[in-house]
Amino acid sequence: MTQLLRPALTGIALCLSLVPAHAAPPQGEGVAWDIVADLTTEIGPRLAGSPREAAARDWAVARLKALGFQNVRVEPFTIAGWVRGAESAALTGPYPQPLHITALGNSAPTPAGGLTAPVVYFASLDALKAAPAGSLAGKIAYIDHAFVASQDGSGYGPFGQARRQGPAIGASKGALAVVIRSIGTDRNRDPHTGGTSFPDGIKAIPAGAVSAPDADLIARIAGKGQAMTMHLVLEGHAVGELPSGNVLAELPGRDPSLAPVLLACHLDSWDLGTGAIDDGAGCGIIAAAALNVAKQGQPLRTIRLLWAGSEEVGVFGGAAYAKAHAAEPHALAMESDFGADRVWRVSFNLAEANKPLAERIAAALAPLGIPVNAAKAGGGADIGAIAKAQSAAVIDLDQDGTRYFDLHHTPDDTLDKIDPEQLAQNVEAWTRVVAIVANEAGAISGAAQ
Ligand SMILES: [Zn+2]
C-alpha cells in the first residue's frame, strides 16, 4: 500500500520483483531497513557500557556521515555498569526440574556455587508488598502475574513494576533473591531480561526472570499448596563506571534561529537478542524520515537525530542529553521506540495555539488510515527529560504493540521479526509528520502542564 502512494518507487519495486520474497526489501524503502539490518548484523547485541555499545557508536557515526548527515558527533557520558554472567536455575523440590532464567540488569551475583532456598510464592506484586517485614529472611521471593498483549501495550507499565520494583521490595523484607515471571506476552521458553533498581539504602540481591512456561509450572505447584525450593546461579554483577555516549546528527535548517526538531531512538540494546525491534528499527525509521524530508528541499528548521546510549539500563542517554542541551531551546521532540509494526494512531502534546498545526498533521496522516488519539502524547524515555524541562511539544506515532512484548528483551529480538512493509509504513508516517513540523515557521510548544 505504501508504495502506491509513492510513484517514484514503482520502478524500483518492479525491478526487484525478480528477487525472492525473503530477500531485502526495495531500496527505496531501504534506508530504515539497511540501518537495522546492518546494525544487527555488523554489531549485534550492544549492552549499555559494553565494548559493543562503543562499536555501535563508531558504526553509527560512520553510517550517519555516509548518509549525508552533518554535525555527526558523540557526546560521551559514564554509567554505573553491569555485566551478565553465567545464569541457570532449577526447582530442587518438590519436583526437580530445570528452569529457563535470565538475570535482570543491576542484579547482584549469587554466591560461589549458587544458592538454594525455599521459595515464597506471591501471586502479584501487591501480595509481595503486603508481606510482613523480615518474613522473607533466608528465602527466595517469587512474583507471578501475567499480562496480556494489547495494541497500545498498556499492560507493560503497571505489570512491569514487578521487574522494576519487585527485587528491591523483596530485598527490603529480607529475601535472599527475587525471581519473577518474565514481563512478556509470549508462550516461548525464552525469559525476558530488563532493568531493575535498588534504591539507596537497599542492598542489591540476585534477581532474575523465568520464561512463561516455567512461570506456569511454578504457579501450578503453588496452586497445590506444595512447598518449593529453588537453586539459583545468577552471576551478573555491577562493575563500576563504564563509558557510554549519545550519537547526534543533523540536517541543518534554513533558519538557524528557529528551535530544532528532535527525533530520538536508542542505540544500545539488551544483550540477549540483537536489538532489532528494540531499538534498531527506531533508529532506522527516524533517519529515513529525516532524509526523505530533506529530499523535498532543505527544511526550515534543523532536524536533529538523537541515537541515545544506555536507555535500557536507566535512560542515562536521555538524561545526559537534557543536561548537555539545557540551554538550547527545543520546539518539538518525537521518539520511535516501540518496535517496527504499523503506526495506528497519532497522539499530540501541543499548545492550544498549535491546534492548526495538529490539524494539518492529522490531515496528512488520514490517507494512511491513522486517526488522532484524544489522549495527550506521552513521549518516550529518551526525550522525556528535555521535553519536560522545556515544555516542548511532543508527537507520538503510536505503533501496534500487539506482538511487541512477545519479543521485547528476549533472544528473539532479531531482524527476521521485522516486517519490511510495516517498517516502510512507519517511515511514510514519520516523513509526513516531520515534513510539516520541520517547515513550521510559527512557534511550537507543548500544552501547559
Ligand atoms: Zn527500547
Short mmCIF file of C-alpha atoms and ligand atoms in Angstrom, two decimals:
data_model
loop_
_atom_site.label_atom_id
_atom_site.label_comp_id
_atom_site.label_asym_id
_atom_site.label_seq_id
_atom_site.Cartn_x
_atom_site.Cartn_y
_atom_site.Cartn_z
CA MET A 1 0.00 0.00 0.00
CA THR A 2 2.67 2.44 0.94
CA GLN A 3 4.46 2.04 -2.37
CA LEU A 4 1.34 3.02 -4.27
CA LEU A 5 1.47 6.37 -2.54
CA ARG A 6 4.98 6.95 -3.81
CA PRO A 7 5.06 6.73 -7.61
CA ALA A 8 8.84 7.23 -7.72
CA LEU A 9 9.32 3.81 -6.15
CA THR A 10 7.20 1.87 -8.58
CA GLY A 11 10.05 1.23 -11.00
CA ILE A 12 12.36 0.03 -8.25
CA ALA A 13 9.69 -2.27 -6.88
CA LEU A 14 9.23 -3.76 -10.36
CA CYS A 15 12.97 -4.36 -10.79
CA LEU A 16 13.04 -6.23 -7.53
CA SER A 17 10.16 -8.46 -8.40
CA LEU A 18 12.81 -10.90 -9.68
CA VAL A 19 14.26 -11.16 -6.18
CA PRO A 20 12.95 -13.96 -3.91
CA ALA A 21 10.31 -12.85 -1.43
CA HIS A 22 12.57 -13.31 1.61
CA ALA A 23 15.36 -11.08 0.26
CA ALA A 24 15.96 -7.46 1.28
CA PRO A 25 13.09 -5.08 0.55
CA PRO A 26 13.16 -2.49 -2.26
CA GLN A 27 15.95 0.08 -1.97
CA GLY A 28 13.51 2.97 -1.96
CA GLU A 29 12.41 1.77 1.46
CA GLY A 30 15.97 0.80 2.16
CA VAL A 31 17.45 3.40 4.50
CA ALA A 32 15.48 2.23 7.53
CA TRP A 33 15.84 -1.42 6.63
CA ASP A 34 19.56 -1.10 5.87
CA ILE A 35 20.25 0.60 9.19
CA VAL A 36 18.52 -2.04 11.28
CA ALA A 37 19.81 -4.91 9.12
CA ASP A 38 23.42 -3.70 9.17
CA LEU A 39 23.38 -2.71 12.85
CA THR A 40 22.03 -6.12 13.90
CA THR A 41 24.41 -7.92 11.53
CA GLU A 42 27.64 -5.97 11.97
CA ILE A 43 27.24 -5.05 15.66
CA GLY A 44 24.50 -7.24 17.15
CA PRO A 45 23.95 -7.16 20.92
CA ARG A 46 25.17 -3.86 22.39
CA LEU A 47 24.64 -3.75 26.11
CA ALA A 48 24.98 -0.29 27.65
CA GLY A 49 28.55 0.44 28.65
CA SER A 50 29.98 -2.55 26.80
CA PRO A 51 32.67 -2.55 24.10
CA ARG A 52 29.88 -3.49 21.65
CA GLU A 53 27.93 -0.35 22.52
CA ALA A 54 31.13 1.62 21.82
CA ALA A 55 31.44 -0.22 18.49
CA ALA A 56 27.82 0.70 17.74
CA ARG A 57 28.63 4.38 18.29
CA ASP A 58 31.54 4.18 15.82
CA TRP A 59 29.30 2.34 13.38
CA ALA A 60 26.56 4.95 13.80
CA VAL A 61 28.90 7.89 13.23
CA ALA A 62 30.23 6.34 10.01
CA ARG A 63 26.75 5.42 8.76
CA LEU A 64 25.17 8.81 9.53
CA LYS A 65 28.03 10.66 7.81
CA ALA A 66 27.76 8.38 4.80
CA LEU A 67 24.04 9.14 4.59
CA GLY A 68 24.79 12.87 4.40
CA PHE A 69 24.02 14.00 7.95
CA GLN A 70 26.07 16.88 9.32
CA ASN A 71 27.48 17.71 12.76
CA VAL A 72 27.67 14.00 13.45
CA ARG A 73 29.24 13.55 16.86
CA VAL A 74 29.38 11.52 20.04
CA GLU A 75 28.53 13.15 23.35
CA PRO A 76 30.13 10.83 25.96
CA PHE A 77 28.95 10.14 29.50
CA THR A 78 29.55 7.39 32.04
CA ILE A 79 27.12 4.95 33.62
CA ALA A 80 27.01 2.60 36.59
CA GLY A 81 27.96 -0.56 34.69
CA TRP A 82 26.56 -4.07 34.94
CA VAL A 83 27.68 -7.21 33.11
CA ARG A 84 25.90 -10.53 32.65
CA GLY A 85 27.44 -13.76 33.93
CA ALA A 86 26.55 -17.43 33.98
CA GLU A 87 22.88 -17.97 34.79
CA SER A 88 20.80 -21.05 35.49
CA ALA A 89 18.02 -22.16 37.79
CA ALA A 90 16.24 -25.33 38.79
CA LEU A 91 13.45 -26.36 41.10
CA THR A 92 15.01 -28.77 43.58
CA GLY A 93 11.72 -29.62 45.25
CA PRO A 94 9.07 -30.89 45.24
CA TYR A 95 9.73 -31.88 41.60
CA PRO A 96 13.31 -31.37 40.41
CA GLN A 97 13.20 -29.59 37.05
CA PRO A 98 15.46 -27.14 35.21
CA LEU A 99 14.05 -23.64 34.65
CA HIS A 100 14.88 -21.13 31.92
CA ILE A 101 16.01 -17.93 33.64
CA THR A 102 17.86 -14.72 32.88
CA ALA A 103 19.24 -12.13 35.27
CA LEU A 104 17.70 -8.67 35.45
CA GLY A 105 20.01 -5.71 34.91
CA ASN A 106 21.51 -4.50 38.22
CA SER A 107 21.04 -7.94 39.80
CA ALA A 108 23.63 -8.80 42.44
CA PRO A 109 25.51 -12.08 41.95
CA THR A 110 24.64 -15.30 43.78
CA PRO A 111 27.45 -16.68 45.99
CA ALA A 112 30.02 -19.07 44.50
CA GLY A 113 28.22 -22.30 43.67
CA GLY A 114 24.84 -20.54 43.64
CA LEU A 115 22.20 -20.56 46.34
CA THR A 116 19.41 -22.96 47.23
CA ALA A 117 16.49 -21.77 49.32
CA PRO A 118 12.76 -22.20 49.93
CA VAL A 119 10.50 -20.25 47.56
CA VAL A 120 7.73 -17.98 48.82
CA TYR A 121 5.13 -17.59 46.07
CA PHE A 122 3.39 -14.24 45.57
CA ALA A 123 0.55 -14.10 43.07
CA SER A 124 1.20 -10.40 42.41
CA LEU A 125 3.49 -7.50 43.32
CA ASP A 126 0.78 -6.23 45.67
CA ALA A 127 0.88 -9.55 47.54
CA LEU A 128 4.66 -9.14 47.98
CA LYS A 129 4.15 -5.57 49.20
CA ALA A 130 1.75 -6.91 51.86
CA ALA A 131 4.28 -9.45 53.20
CA PRO A 132 5.42 -8.60 56.78
CA ALA A 133 8.86 -7.05 57.32
CA GLY A 134 11.56 -9.69 57.80
CA SER A 135 9.25 -12.50 56.67
CA LEU A 136 11.42 -13.39 53.67
CA ALA A 137 14.72 -13.88 55.52
CA GLY A 138 16.60 -16.84 54.04
CA LYS A 139 14.06 -17.26 51.24
CA ILE A 140 13.62 -16.65 47.52
CA ALA A 141 10.59 -14.45 46.81
CA TYR A 142 8.79 -15.37 43.60
CA ILE A 143 6.42 -12.88 41.92
CA ASP A 144 3.82 -14.10 39.42
CA HIS A 145 1.24 -12.09 37.45
CA ALA A 146 0.93 -12.41 33.70
CA PHE A 147 -0.15 -9.53 31.48
CA VAL A 148 -1.96 -9.73 28.18
CA ALA A 149 -0.98 -8.35 24.81
CA SER A 150 -2.75 -5.21 23.60
CA GLN A 151 -2.40 -2.80 20.70
CA ASP A 152 -1.26 0.04 22.92
CA GLY A 153 0.96 -2.13 25.14
CA SER A 154 -0.67 -0.61 28.20
CA GLY A 155 -0.11 -3.68 30.41
CA TYR A 156 3.65 -3.08 30.45
CA GLY A 157 3.52 0.00 32.66
CA PRO A 158 1.66 -1.48 35.65
CA PHE A 159 2.74 -5.14 35.37
CA GLY A 160 6.34 -4.22 34.57
CA GLN A 161 6.59 -2.90 38.14
CA ALA A 162 7.15 -6.49 39.27
CA ARG A 163 10.52 -6.27 37.48
CA ARG A 164 11.32 -2.61 38.20
CA GLN A 165 10.38 -2.59 41.91
CA GLY A 166 9.87 -6.24 42.93
CA PRO A 167 13.51 -7.12 43.67
CA ALA A 168 14.03 -4.05 45.87
CA ILE A 169 10.78 -4.73 47.75
CA GLY A 170 11.81 -8.35 48.28
CA ALA A 171 15.25 -7.23 49.46
CA SER A 172 13.70 -4.78 51.92
CA LYS A 173 11.83 -7.70 53.53
CA GLY A 174 14.97 -9.81 53.85
CA ALA A 175 14.74 -12.03 50.72
CA LEU A 176 17.93 -13.74 49.56
CA ALA A 177 16.83 -13.35 45.94
CA VAL A 178 13.78 -12.42 43.85
CA VAL A 179 12.58 -14.35 40.82
CA ILE A 180 9.71 -13.07 38.66
CA ARG A 181 7.55 -14.29 35.81
CA SER A 182 9.01 -12.66 32.68
CA ILE A 183 7.38 -9.37 31.76
CA GLY A 184 6.13 -10.56 28.38
CA THR A 185 3.16 -11.91 26.45
CA ASP A 186 4.65 -14.87 24.55
CA ARG A 187 4.43 -18.59 25.25
CA ASN A 188 8.08 -19.31 24.42
CA ARG A 189 10.71 -20.74 26.73
CA ASP A 190 12.78 -17.56 26.43
CA PRO A 191 12.94 -15.43 29.56
CA HIS A 192 12.76 -11.62 29.21
CA THR A 193 15.50 -9.53 30.78
CA GLY A 194 15.20 -5.83 31.66
CA GLY A 195 16.40 -3.40 34.26
CA THR A 196 15.59 -3.38 37.92
CA SER A 197 16.94 -1.00 40.52
CA PHE A 198 17.77 -0.90 44.19
CA PRO A 199 17.28 2.49 45.82
CA ASP A 200 19.90 3.90 48.19
CA GLY A 201 19.79 2.07 51.48
CA ILE A 202 18.59 -1.23 49.98
CA LYS A 203 21.32 -3.77 49.35
CA ALA A 204 21.12 -5.34 45.88
CA ILE A 205 20.20 -9.05 45.77
CA PRO A 206 20.16 -11.56 42.90
CA ALA A 207 17.14 -11.02 40.66
CA GLY A 208 16.00 -12.98 37.62
CA ALA A 209 13.03 -13.72 35.38
CA VAL A 210 11.85 -17.16 34.28
CA SER A 211 10.09 -17.90 30.97
CA ALA A 212 6.29 -18.00 30.79
CA PRO A 213 6.05 -21.83 30.66
CA ASP A 214 8.33 -22.09 33.71
CA ALA A 215 6.21 -19.48 35.47
CA ASP A 216 3.12 -21.59 34.72
CA LEU A 217 4.87 -24.63 36.22
CA ILE A 218 5.66 -22.70 39.40
CA ALA A 219 2.07 -21.43 39.59
CA ARG A 220 0.68 -24.98 39.25
CA ILE A 221 2.82 -26.24 42.11
CA ALA A 222 1.98 -23.20 44.24
CA GLY A 223 -1.71 -23.81 43.45
CA LYS A 224 -1.44 -27.24 45.08
CA GLY A 225 -0.01 -25.63 48.19
CA GLN A 226 3.24 -27.58 47.88
CA ALA A 227 6.49 -26.21 49.28
CA MET A 228 9.10 -25.36 46.66
CA THR A 229 12.86 -24.98 46.79
CA MET A 230 14.96 -23.45 44.04
CA HIS A 231 18.63 -23.46 43.09
CA LEU A 232 19.82 -20.23 41.52
CA VAL A 233 23.00 -19.24 39.74
CA LEU A 234 22.95 -15.59 38.61
CA GLU A 235 26.48 -14.30 38.19
CA GLY A 236 25.68 -10.95 36.56
CA HIS A 237 27.15 -8.15 38.65
CA ALA A 238 27.89 -4.44 38.91
CA VAL A 239 31.29 -3.36 37.59
CA GLY A 240 31.59 0.33 38.48
CA GLU A 241 31.69 3.15 35.94
CA LEU A 242 31.63 2.33 32.24
CA PRO A 243 31.78 4.62 29.18
CA SER A 244 28.66 5.32 27.12
CA GLY A 245 27.53 8.11 24.85
CA ASN A 246 24.85 9.62 22.64
CA VAL A 247 25.27 9.92 18.88
CA LEU A 248 23.88 13.15 17.40
CA ALA A 249 23.43 14.06 13.75
CA GLU A 250 21.75 16.95 12.00
CA LEU A 251 20.24 18.14 8.77
CA PRO A 252 20.69 21.89 9.22
CA GLY A 253 17.62 24.06 8.58
CA ARG A 254 17.41 27.24 6.54
CA ASP A 255 16.75 29.35 9.64
CA PRO A 256 19.20 28.58 12.46
CA SER A 257 17.31 30.99 14.75
CA LEU A 258 14.40 28.54 14.92
CA ALA A 259 14.48 25.76 17.53
CA PRO A 260 15.33 22.33 16.10
CA VAL A 261 13.03 19.35 15.80
CA LEU A 262 14.43 16.45 17.83
CA LEU A 263 13.91 12.86 16.64
CA ALA A 264 15.07 10.13 19.02
CA CYS A 265 15.68 6.39 19.26
CA HIS A 266 18.18 4.40 21.32
CA LEU A 267 21.30 2.72 20.02
CA ASP A 268 22.01 0.38 22.95
CA SER A 269 20.17 -2.91 23.32
CA TRP A 270 19.79 -5.74 25.76
CA ASP A 271 22.36 -8.43 25.21
CA LEU A 272 20.15 -11.50 24.66
CA GLY A 273 18.90 -10.56 21.18
CA THR A 274 20.38 -8.30 18.52
CA GLY A 275 18.26 -5.22 19.26
CA ALA A 276 16.24 -5.23 16.04
CA ILE A 277 12.81 -4.16 17.29
CA ASP A 278 14.35 -2.56 20.39
CA ASP A 279 15.51 -0.27 19.01
CA GLY A 280 17.48 -0.62 15.78
CA ALA A 281 14.20 -0.18 13.92
CA GLY A 282 13.53 3.16 15.62
CA CYS A 283 16.97 4.48 14.59
CA GLY A 284 16.28 3.38 11.02
CA ILE A 285 12.81 4.95 10.94
CA ILE A 286 13.85 8.39 12.16
CA ALA A 287 16.94 8.59 9.93
CA ALA A 288 14.99 7.53 6.86
CA ALA A 289 12.21 10.03 7.56
CA ALA A 290 14.68 12.90 8.07
CA LEU A 291 16.40 12.09 4.76
CA ASN A 292 13.06 11.85 2.95
CA VAL A 293 12.13 15.31 4.22
CA ALA A 294 15.50 16.74 3.13
CA LYS A 295 14.94 15.28 -0.35
CA GLN A 296 11.86 17.51 -0.62
CA GLY A 297 14.11 20.58 -0.08
CA GLN A 298 16.16 21.97 2.81
CA PRO A 299 13.80 22.20 5.80
CA LEU A 300 13.20 25.49 7.60
CA ARG A 301 14.20 24.07 10.99
CA THR A 302 17.18 21.88 11.79
CA ILE A 303 16.26 18.22 12.15
CA ARG A 304 18.39 16.63 14.85
CA LEU A 305 18.69 12.91 15.42
CA LEU A 306 19.45 11.59 18.90
CA TRP A 307 20.59 7.96 18.84
CA ALA A 308 20.74 7.66 22.59
CA GLY A 309 23.10 5.43 24.55
CA SER A 310 22.28 3.41 27.67
CA GLU A 311 18.49 3.71 27.51
CA GLU A 312 17.84 0.17 28.68
CA VAL A 313 19.72 0.40 31.93
CA GLY A 314 18.31 3.66 33.27
CA VAL A 315 17.70 6.16 30.43
CA PHE A 316 21.14 7.61 31.05
CA GLY A 317 21.41 8.89 27.46
CA GLY A 318 18.18 10.87 27.67
CA ALA A 319 19.28 12.38 30.97
CA ALA A 320 22.74 13.25 29.59
CA TYR A 321 21.17 14.88 26.52
CA ALA A 322 18.81 17.01 28.62
CA LYS A 323 21.73 18.15 30.79
CA ALA A 324 24.06 18.91 27.89
CA HIS A 325 21.40 20.81 25.92
CA ALA A 326 19.51 22.50 28.75
CA ALA A 327 20.39 25.99 27.50
CA GLU A 328 19.25 25.33 23.96
CA PRO A 329 15.52 25.74 23.22
CA HIS A 330 13.72 22.70 21.77
CA ALA A 331 10.43 23.19 19.95
CA LEU A 332 9.32 19.63 19.49
CA ALA A 333 10.51 16.10 20.20
CA MET A 334 9.45 12.72 18.86
CA GLU A 335 10.70 9.22 19.63
CA SER A 336 10.46 5.82 17.94
CA ASP A 337 11.00 3.02 20.46
CA PHE A 338 8.15 0.54 20.28
CA GLY A 339 9.21 -1.92 17.59
CA ALA A 340 8.65 -1.85 13.86
CA ASP A 341 4.98 -2.66 13.47
CA ARG A 342 2.47 -0.34 11.83
CA VAL A 343 1.69 3.15 13.13
CA TRP A 344 -2.00 3.03 14.02
CA ARG A 345 -2.62 6.31 15.85
CA VAL A 346 -1.13 9.76 16.38
CA SER A 347 -1.08 11.48 19.76
CA PHE A 348 -0.26 15.14 20.41
CA ASN A 349 1.01 17.22 23.24
CA LEU A 350 0.76 20.63 21.57
CA ALA A 351 -0.12 24.07 22.89
CA GLU A 352 -3.64 25.35 22.17
CA ALA A 353 -2.07 27.86 19.76
CA ASN A 354 -0.69 24.95 17.73
CA LYS A 355 -4.13 23.48 17.03
CA PRO A 356 -3.92 24.36 13.32
CA LEU A 357 -0.56 22.56 13.16
CA ALA A 358 -2.13 19.44 14.73
CA GLU A 359 -4.97 19.65 12.22
CA ARG A 360 -2.54 19.77 9.27
CA ILE A 361 -0.68 16.75 10.64
CA ALA A 362 -3.93 14.84 11.17
CA ALA A 363 -4.93 15.62 7.57
CA ALA A 364 -1.57 14.36 6.29
CA LEU A 365 -1.91 11.08 8.21
CA ALA A 366 -5.58 10.45 7.44
CA PRO A 367 -4.87 8.98 3.97
CA LEU A 368 -2.69 6.35 5.70
CA GLY A 369 -5.67 5.41 7.89
CA ILE A 370 -4.05 6.84 11.02
CA PRO A 371 -6.54 8.58 13.36
CA VAL A 372 -5.91 11.07 16.17
CA ASN A 373 -5.84 9.82 19.74
CA ALA A 374 -7.90 12.03 22.06
CA ALA A 375 -5.44 11.44 24.90
CA LYS A 376 -2.27 13.51 25.16
CA ALA A 377 1.06 12.21 23.79
CA GLY A 378 3.25 10.67 26.45
CA GLY A 379 6.55 10.95 24.56
CA GLY A 380 9.28 8.39 25.15
CA ALA A 381 12.05 7.66 27.62
CA ASP A 382 14.87 9.43 25.80
CA ILE A 383 13.00 12.66 25.03
CA GLY A 384 11.22 12.71 28.39
CA ALA A 385 13.75 14.81 30.30
CA ILE A 386 14.31 17.52 27.68
CA ALA A 387 10.62 17.78 26.75
CA LYS A 388 9.59 18.11 30.39
CA ALA A 389 12.30 20.63 31.23
CA GLN A 390 11.34 22.88 28.33
CA SER A 391 7.61 22.10 27.98
CA ALA A 392 8.45 21.15 24.40
CA ALA A 393 5.76 19.82 22.09
CA VAL A 394 5.61 16.03 21.71
CA ILE A 395 4.02 14.00 18.94
CA ASP A 396 3.75 10.20 19.23
CA LEU A 397 3.27 7.98 16.21
CA ASP A 398 1.88 5.05 18.19
CA GLN A 399 2.96 1.68 16.83
CA ASP A 400 0.93 -1.51 17.04
CA GLY A 401 2.23 -3.19 20.20
CA THR A 402 0.22 -6.42 19.90
CA ARG A 403 3.29 -8.63 19.43
CA TYR A 404 5.95 -6.29 20.81
CA PHE A 405 6.07 -7.90 24.26
CA ASP A 406 6.37 -11.37 22.74
CA LEU A 407 9.87 -10.35 21.66
CA HIS A 408 10.92 -7.47 23.91
CA HIS A 409 14.22 -8.07 25.78
CA THR A 410 14.46 -11.71 24.63
CA PRO A 411 16.89 -13.66 22.43
CA ASP A 412 14.12 -13.46 19.82
CA ASP A 413 14.56 -9.71 19.22
CA THR A 414 16.15 -10.31 15.83
CA LEU A 415 15.89 -8.88 12.31
CA ASP A 416 13.58 -11.57 10.92
CA LYS A 417 10.80 -10.29 13.23
CA ILE A 418 10.65 -7.01 11.29
CA ASP A 419 8.05 -6.87 8.54
CA PRO A 420 9.59 -4.64 5.82
CA GLU A 421 6.16 -3.43 4.72
CA GLN A 422 5.22 -2.26 8.21
CA LEU A 423 8.65 -0.70 8.65
CA ALA A 424 8.09 1.25 5.43
CA GLN A 425 4.68 2.39 6.69
CA ASN A 426 6.41 3.82 9.76
CA VAL A 427 8.86 5.73 7.55
CA GLU A 428 5.98 7.09 5.47
CA ALA A 429 4.07 8.30 8.54
CA TRP A 430 7.18 9.84 10.09
CA THR A 431 8.12 11.53 6.80
CA ARG A 432 4.71 13.19 6.57
CA VAL A 433 4.83 14.49 10.14
CA VAL A 434 8.46 15.64 10.09
CA ALA A 435 7.94 17.41 6.75
CA ILE A 436 5.25 19.55 8.39
CA VAL A 437 6.89 20.29 11.75
CA ALA A 438 10.37 20.95 10.30
CA ASN A 439 8.87 23.52 7.95
CA GLU A 440 6.66 25.25 10.54
CA ALA A 441 7.67 28.91 10.85
CA GLY A 442 5.46 29.71 13.84
CA ALA A 443 6.30 28.97 17.45
CA ILE A 444 5.74 25.36 18.53
CA SER A 445 5.37 24.31 22.15
CA GLY A 446 3.74 21.74 24.39
CA ALA A 447 0.44 22.08 26.19
CA ALA A 448 0.54 23.94 29.52
CA GLN A 449 1.19 21.49 32.37
ZN ZN B 1 13.69 0.41 23.69
#
